[in-house]
Amino acid sequence: RGAGGWACGVLRGSGEMSLVSVEPPSKRMRHEGYSAGDGEEDHEEGKGIIPSPIMLLSGHAAPVYSVSFDPSGRFIASGSHDKEVFLWSVSTCENVGVLRGHKNAVLKVAWNSAGTRVATASADKTVGLWDSETGKRLKKFDDHAKVCNCVDVAKGEMHLVSGGDDGRALIWDPRSRRPTGSFDAGFAVTCVAFSFDENLVFSGGIDNEVKAWDRRQGMVSFAMQGHKDTVTGISVSPDGTKLLSNGMDRVLREWDIRPFSAGDRLLKEYVGVQHNPEKNLLWCSWSWDGEMVSSGSADQVVHIWDVATAEELYHLPGHAGSVNEVAFHPSESVIASAGSDSNIFLGEL
């Protein structure tokens, strides 16, 4: 990949990353049996889906802002300040492709449900849609007037939604050059997500609230208020009934997003996430079974919480910079984390 190139490394008791379990007794049986430094005793190399319990993926020349598993769990996409998107093989941890074309930082990456396309949001004000096999950029959407912060891909039809500092959330259909829908939030939009039925688009921004937009009516269906600072990331639960939001007020919140839910939609709060003056957009995520949640955190630690109790299960140091996103494997107990130290960690829980 040029000077320095990319690399993947096995970490065994190096002190560079340690898995420190802080789980409650109810979860110990589920997660016991691994800690950094004794991987050779607890993990027979080559038997897991990754080469070793902890892998370091390096090659990006600048902070990595986003990381995402494809739906099959075989590949990872990572977006960086170096303007590039790397594609990685999970089984070998090798770099298998580079998507080039953005003229500024890539802030968010997302896969389509077939795993054949990668969508990207960039500070160059554009949204990209790429063929993950050929590396070719298929579409360049450039209707945002300012930085494009985020992108999500619908589970069903091939629709995208993006959000930007111009205060808009835009809907894209790859068959059209212009947006097929537009929602004016009035303030910079920092995160977006589709509901499972695609009837709603959720957006978060610097006005500290999460809005649910009705796509048919083009207006806000309901809003979730409680954050006291910018909402930097949102994620819909695997069953489509709940939404997770990360805020610069250092609280991760879980909301009920069922259409006819009565009363306060706030279900619970998770504490421990940190933000700092860098004000990075720190994303959040659910495990594939909906039993755990995680979030980026500026304290250089991967935090993972138990959904049932809201207690922290894992406290995983290792990055030398802000952890900007944590992604769960779609079917296995494996996570990937993207850091401002330009590295990606891939590890077993």
Coordinates of C-alpha atoms in Angstrom, one line a residue:
R1 CA 0.0 0.0 0.0
G2 CA 2.9 2.3 -0.4
A3 CA 5.4 3.4 2.2
G4 CA 4.8 1.7 5.5
G5 CA 2.0 -0.4 4.0
W6 CA -0.6 -2.2 6.0
A7 CA 0.0 -4.9 8.6
C8 CA -1.9 -7.3 10.9
G9 CA -0.3 -8.4 14.1
V10 CA -1.0 -11.0 16.8
L11 CA -1.0 -9.6 20.3
R12 CA -0.1 -12.1 23.1
G13 CA 0.6 -10.6 26.5
S14 CA 2.3 -7.6 25.0
G15 CA 0.5 -5.1 27.2
E16 CA -0.8 -3.3 24.2
M17 CA -4.4 -4.5 24.8
S18 CA -6.0 -6.3 27.7
L19 CA -9.4 -7.7 28.1
V20 CA -10.5 -6.8 31.6
S21 CA -13.9 -8.3 32.5
V22 CA -16.0 -6.4 35.0
E23 CA -19.1 -8.6 34.4
P24 CA -21.7 -9.3 37.1
P25 CA -22.0 -12.9 38.3
S26 CA -25.0 -13.6 36.1
K27 CA -22.7 -13.2 33.0
R28 CA -19.5 -14.8 34.2
M29 CA -20.3 -18.3 32.8
R30 CA -21.0 -16.8 29.5
H31 CA -17.7 -14.9 29.1
E32 CA -15.2 -16.6 31.4
G33 CA -12.1 -18.3 29.9
Y34 CA -10.1 -15.6 28.3
S35 CA -7.8 -12.8 29.4
A36 CA -4.9 -11.2 27.7
G37 CA -1.6 -12.9 28.2
D38 CA -3.0 -16.4 28.3
G39 CA -4.5 -16.7 24.9
E40 CA -2.3 -19.7 24.1
E41 CA -3.9 -21.6 26.9
D42 CA -7.5 -20.6 26.3
H43 CA -7.6 -20.4 22.5
E44 CA -6.2 -23.0 20.1
E45 CA -4.8 -20.9 17.3
G46 CA -6.7 -21.3 14.0
K47 CA -9.9 -22.7 15.6
G48 CA -11.6 -19.3 15.9
I49 CA -12.9 -17.1 13.2
I50 CA -9.9 -14.8 13.6
P51 CA -6.2 -16.0 13.7
S52 CA -5.7 -15.1 17.3
P53 CA -7.9 -13.8 20.2
I54 CA -6.6 -10.3 19.6
M55 CA -5.5 -8.9 16.2
L56 CA -4.1 -5.5 15.4
L57 CA -4.9 -4.2 11.9
S58 CA -2.7 -1.3 10.9
G59 CA -2.2 0.6 7.6
H60 CA -4.3 3.7 7.8
A61 CA -2.2 6.8 7.8
A62 CA -4.5 8.8 10.1
P63 CA -7.3 8.4 12.7
V64 CA -9.8 5.7 11.9
Y65 CA -13.3 7.1 12.4
S66 CA -15.6 4.2 11.5
V67 CA -15.5 0.4 11.3
S68 CA -18.2 -2.0 10.2
F69 CA -18.7 -5.8 9.6
D70 CA -20.4 -6.9 6.4
P71 CA -23.6 -8.9 7.0
S72 CA -21.8 -12.2 6.5
G73 CA -19.2 -11.3 9.0
R74 CA -16.4 -12.2 6.5
F75 CA -15.2 -8.7 5.8
I76 CA -14.7 -5.4 7.6
A77 CA -14.7 -1.9 6.1
S78 CA -12.9 1.0 7.9
G79 CA -13.0 4.7 7.1
S80 CA -10.2 7.1 8.0
H81 CA -9.0 10.7 8.0
D82 CA -6.6 9.6 5.4
K83 CA -9.5 9.8 2.9
E84 CA -9.5 6.0 2.2
V85 CA -11.7 3.1 3.0
F86 CA -9.9 -0.2 3.7
L87 CA -11.5 -3.6 3.3
W88 CA -10.2 -6.4 5.5
S89 CA -10.7 -10.2 5.6
V90 CA -11.9 -11.3 9.1
S91 CA -10.5 -14.8 8.8
T92 CA -6.9 -13.7 7.8
C93 CA -7.0 -10.1 9.0
E94 CA -5.4 -9.1 5.7
N95 CA -6.2 -6.0 3.7
V96 CA -8.1 -7.1 0.6
G97 CA -9.0 -3.8 -0.9
V98 CA -8.8 0.0 -0.8
L99 CA -11.6 2.4 -1.9
R100 CA -10.1 5.7 -3.1
G101 CA -11.8 8.8 -4.3
H102 CA -12.9 11.0 -1.4
K103 CA -11.1 14.3 -1.1
N104 CA -11.4 14.6 2.7
A105 CA -11.8 12.4 5.7
V106 CA -14.2 9.4 5.6
L107 CA -16.4 9.8 8.7
K108 CA -18.8 6.8 8.4
V109 CA -19.0 3.5 6.5
A110 CA -22.0 1.2 6.2
W111 CA -22.7 -2.0 4.2
N112 CA -25.9 -2.9 2.3
S113 CA -27.8 -6.1 3.4
A114 CA -26.3 -8.2 0.6
G115 CA -22.7 -7.2 1.5
T116 CA -22.0 -6.1 -2.1
R117 CA -22.0 -2.3 -1.6
V118 CA -20.3 0.0 0.9
A119 CA -21.7 3.5 1.6
T120 CA -19.4 6.3 2.8
A121 CA -19.9 9.7 4.3
S122 CA -17.1 12.2 3.9
A123 CA -16.0 15.6 5.1
D124 CA -15.7 16.5 1.3
K125 CA -19.5 17.0 1.4
T126 CA -20.3 13.8 -0.5
V127 CA -21.8 10.4 -0.1
G128 CA -20.1 7.5 -1.9
L129 CA -21.5 4.1 -3.0
W130 CA -18.9 1.5 -3.8
D131 CA -18.8 -2.0 -5.3
S132 CA -17.1 -4.0 -2.5
E133 CA -15.7 -6.5 -5.0
T134 CA -14.2 -4.3 -7.6
G135 CA -13.5 -1.2 -5.5
K136 CA -15.2 1.0 -8.0
R137 CA -17.2 4.0 -6.9
L138 CA -20.7 3.5 -8.4
K139 CA -22.3 6.7 -7.2
K140 CA -21.2 10.1 -5.9
F141 CA -24.0 12.0 -4.2
D142 CA -23.0 15.7 -3.7
D143 CA -26.2 17.6 -2.6
H144 CA -24.9 18.4 0.9
A145 CA -23.7 22.0 1.1
K146 CA -21.4 21.3 4.1
V147 CA -19.6 18.3 5.7
C148 CA -21.4 15.0 5.4
N149 CA -21.2 13.4 8.8
C150 CA -23.0 10.1 8.5
V151 CA -24.7 7.5 6.3
D152 CA -27.0 4.5 6.8
V153 CA -28.3 1.9 4.4
A154 CA -31.8 0.5 4.5
K155 CA -32.2 -3.2 5.3
G156 CA -34.6 -3.8 2.4
E157 CA -34.5 -1.7 -0.7
M158 CA -31.2 -0.1 -1.7
H159 CA -31.9 3.3 -0.1
L160 CA -29.4 5.5 1.7
V161 CA -29.8 8.3 4.2
S162 CA -27.1 10.8 5.0
G163 CA -26.8 13.7 7.4
G164 CA -24.7 16.9 7.2
D165 CA -23.6 20.1 8.8
D166 CA -26.1 21.8 6.4
G167 CA -28.9 20.7 8.8
R168 CA -30.4 18.2 6.4
A169 CA -31.0 14.4 6.3
L170 CA -31.2 13.3 2.7
I171 CA -32.6 10.1 1.2
W172 CA -30.9 8.6 -1.8
D173 CA -31.9 6.1 -4.4
P174 CA -28.9 4.8 -6.5
R175 CA -31.2 5.1 -9.6
S176 CA -31.5 8.8 -9.1
R177 CA -28.8 11.5 -9.1
R178 CA -30.7 13.8 -6.8
P179 CA -32.1 13.2 -3.3
T180 CA -35.5 11.5 -3.2
G181 CA -36.3 12.9 0.2
S182 CA -35.1 15.7 2.4
F183 CA -35.7 16.5 6.1
D184 CA -34.7 19.9 7.4
A185 CA -33.6 19.5 11.1
G186 CA -32.6 23.2 11.4
F187 CA -29.3 22.2 13.0
A188 CA -26.3 20.2 11.9
V189 CA -27.2 16.5 11.6
T190 CA -24.5 14.2 13.1
C191 CA -26.0 10.8 12.9
V192 CA -28.8 9.0 11.0
A193 CA -30.5 5.6 10.9
F194 CA -33.4 3.9 9.1
S195 CA -36.2 2.1 11.1
F196 CA -36.6 -1.6 10.2
D197 CA -39.7 -1.0 8.1
E198 CA -38.0 2.1 6.5
N199 CA -41.0 4.2 7.2
L200 CA -39.0 6.3 9.7
V201 CA -35.7 8.0 9.5
F202 CA -34.0 8.9 12.8
S203 CA -31.5 11.8 13.1
G204 CA -29.5 13.2 15.9
G205 CA -27.6 16.5 16.0
I206 CA -26.3 19.5 17.8
D207 CA -29.8 20.4 19.1
N208 CA -29.3 17.5 21.6
E209 CA -32.4 15.5 20.5
V210 CA -33.2 12.5 18.4
K211 CA -35.9 13.0 15.8
A212 CA -38.0 10.4 14.1
W213 CA -39.1 11.6 10.6
D214 CA -42.1 10.1 8.8
R215 CA -40.9 9.5 5.3
R216 CA -44.3 9.7 3.8
Q217 CA -45.4 12.9 5.5
G218 CA -41.9 14.5 5.5
M219 CA -42.3 15.7 9.0
V220 CA -41.3 14.7 12.6
S221 CA -43.4 11.9 13.9
F222 CA -41.9 12.1 17.4
A223 CA -38.7 13.4 19.1
M224 CA -36.7 11.9 22.0
Q225 CA -35.3 14.5 24.4
G226 CA -33.0 14.0 27.3
H227 CA -29.4 14.5 26.0
K228 CA -27.8 17.7 27.3
D229 CA -25.2 18.0 24.5
T230 CA -24.7 16.9 20.9
V231 CA -25.9 13.4 19.9
T232 CA -23.0 11.8 18.1
G233 CA -24.3 8.4 17.3
I234 CA -27.5 6.4 17.0
S235 CA -28.2 2.7 16.3
V236 CA -31.5 0.7 16.0
S237 CA -31.7 -2.6 17.9
P238 CA -31.7 -5.9 16.1
D239 CA -35.4 -6.4 16.7
G240 CA -36.2 -2.9 15.6
T241 CA -38.0 -1.8 18.8
K242 CA -35.3 0.2 20.5
L243 CA -32.7 2.9 19.6
L244 CA -29.4 3.6 21.2
S245 CA -28.0 7.1 21.3
N246 CA -24.6 8.4 22.4
G247 CA -24.3 12.0 23.5
M248 CA -21.5 14.4 24.3
D249 CA -23.2 14.7 27.8
R250 CA -21.3 11.4 28.4
V251 CA -24.5 9.3 28.6
L252 CA -25.6 6.4 26.4
R253 CA -29.4 6.2 26.3
E254 CA -31.8 3.5 25.2
W255 CA -35.2 4.5 23.8
D256 CA -38.4 2.8 22.9
I257 CA -39.2 3.5 19.2
R258 CA -42.3 1.4 18.8
P259 CA -44.8 3.5 16.8
F260 CA -47.6 3.6 19.4
S261 CA -45.5 3.6 22.5
A262 CA -47.1 5.7 25.3
G263 CA -45.4 7.9 27.8
D264 CA -41.7 8.5 28.2
R265 CA -39.7 6.6 25.6
L266 CA -36.5 6.6 27.6
L267 CA -35.8 3.0 28.8
K268 CA -32.4 3.2 30.5
E269 CA -29.1 4.9 30.6
Y270 CA -25.5 3.5 30.4
V271 CA -22.7 5.4 32.1
G272 CA -19.0 5.3 31.5
V273 CA -18.6 6.7 28.0
Q274 CA -16.3 9.7 27.7
H275 CA -16.0 12.6 25.3
N276 CA -13.2 15.2 25.1
P277 CA -12.5 18.6 23.5
E278 CA -11.7 17.0 20.2
K279 CA -15.5 16.5 19.8
N280 CA -15.2 13.4 17.6
L281 CA -18.4 11.8 16.4
L282 CA -18.4 8.7 18.6
W283 CA -20.8 6.0 17.3
C284 CA -22.7 3.3 19.2
S285 CA -23.8 -0.2 18.4
W286 CA -25.8 -3.3 19.5
S287 CA -24.6 -6.9 19.5
W288 CA -26.2 -9.2 17.0
D289 CA -28.5 -10.8 19.7
G290 CA -29.4 -7.4 21.3
E291 CA -28.0 -8.4 24.6
M292 CA -25.0 -6.0 24.7
V293 CA -24.3 -2.5 23.6
S294 CA -21.1 -0.6 23.0
S295 CA -20.0 2.9 22.2
G296 CA -16.9 4.9 21.1
S297 CA -15.2 6.7 24.0
A298 CA -12.6 9.3 24.2
D299 CA -10.8 7.6 27.2
Q300 CA -9.1 5.2 24.8
V301 CA -11.2 2.3 26.2
V302 CA -13.8 0.0 24.6
H303 CA -16.8 -0.1 26.9
I304 CA -19.4 -2.9 26.6
W305 CA -22.6 -3.0 28.7
D306 CA -25.2 -5.7 29.5
V307 CA -28.6 -4.6 28.1
A308 CA -30.6 -6.4 30.8
T309 CA -28.8 -4.8 33.8
A310 CA -27.1 -1.7 32.2
E311 CA -23.9 -2.9 34.0
E312 CA -20.6 -2.7 32.3
L313 CA -19.4 -6.1 31.1
Y314 CA -16.1 -5.3 29.5
H315 CA -13.6 -2.5 30.0
L316 CA -11.0 -2.9 27.2
P317 CA -8.0 -0.6 27.1
G318 CA -5.4 -0.8 24.3
H319 CA -6.0 2.1 21.9
A320 CA -3.6 5.0 22.2
G321 CA -6.3 7.5 21.1
S322 CA -10.0 8.0 21.2
V323 CA -12.1 4.9 20.4
N324 CA -14.4 6.3 17.7
E325 CA -16.5 3.2 16.9
V326 CA -17.0 -0.4 18.1
A327 CA -18.7 -2.9 15.8
F328 CA -20.0 -6.3 16.8
H329 CA -19.7 -9.3 14.5
P330 CA -23.1 -10.3 13.1
S331 CA -23.1 -13.8 14.5
E332 CA -20.0 -14.4 16.7
S333 CA -18.6 -13.0 20.0
V334 CA -16.0 -10.8 18.2
I335 CA -15.7 -7.0 18.1
A336 CA -13.8 -4.5 16.0
S337 CA -12.8 -1.1 17.3
A338 CA -11.6 1.9 15.4
G339 CA -9.2 4.5 17.0
S340 CA -7.7 7.9 16.5
D341 CA -4.4 6.1 16.9
S342 CA -4.9 5.0 13.3
N343 CA -5.4 1.4 14.4
I344 CA -8.2 -1.2 14.4
F345 CA -8.4 -4.0 17.0
L346 CA -10.2 -7.2 16.2
G347 CA -10.8 -9.3 19.3
E348 CA -12.8 -12.1 20.8
L349 CA -15.0 -11.6 23.9

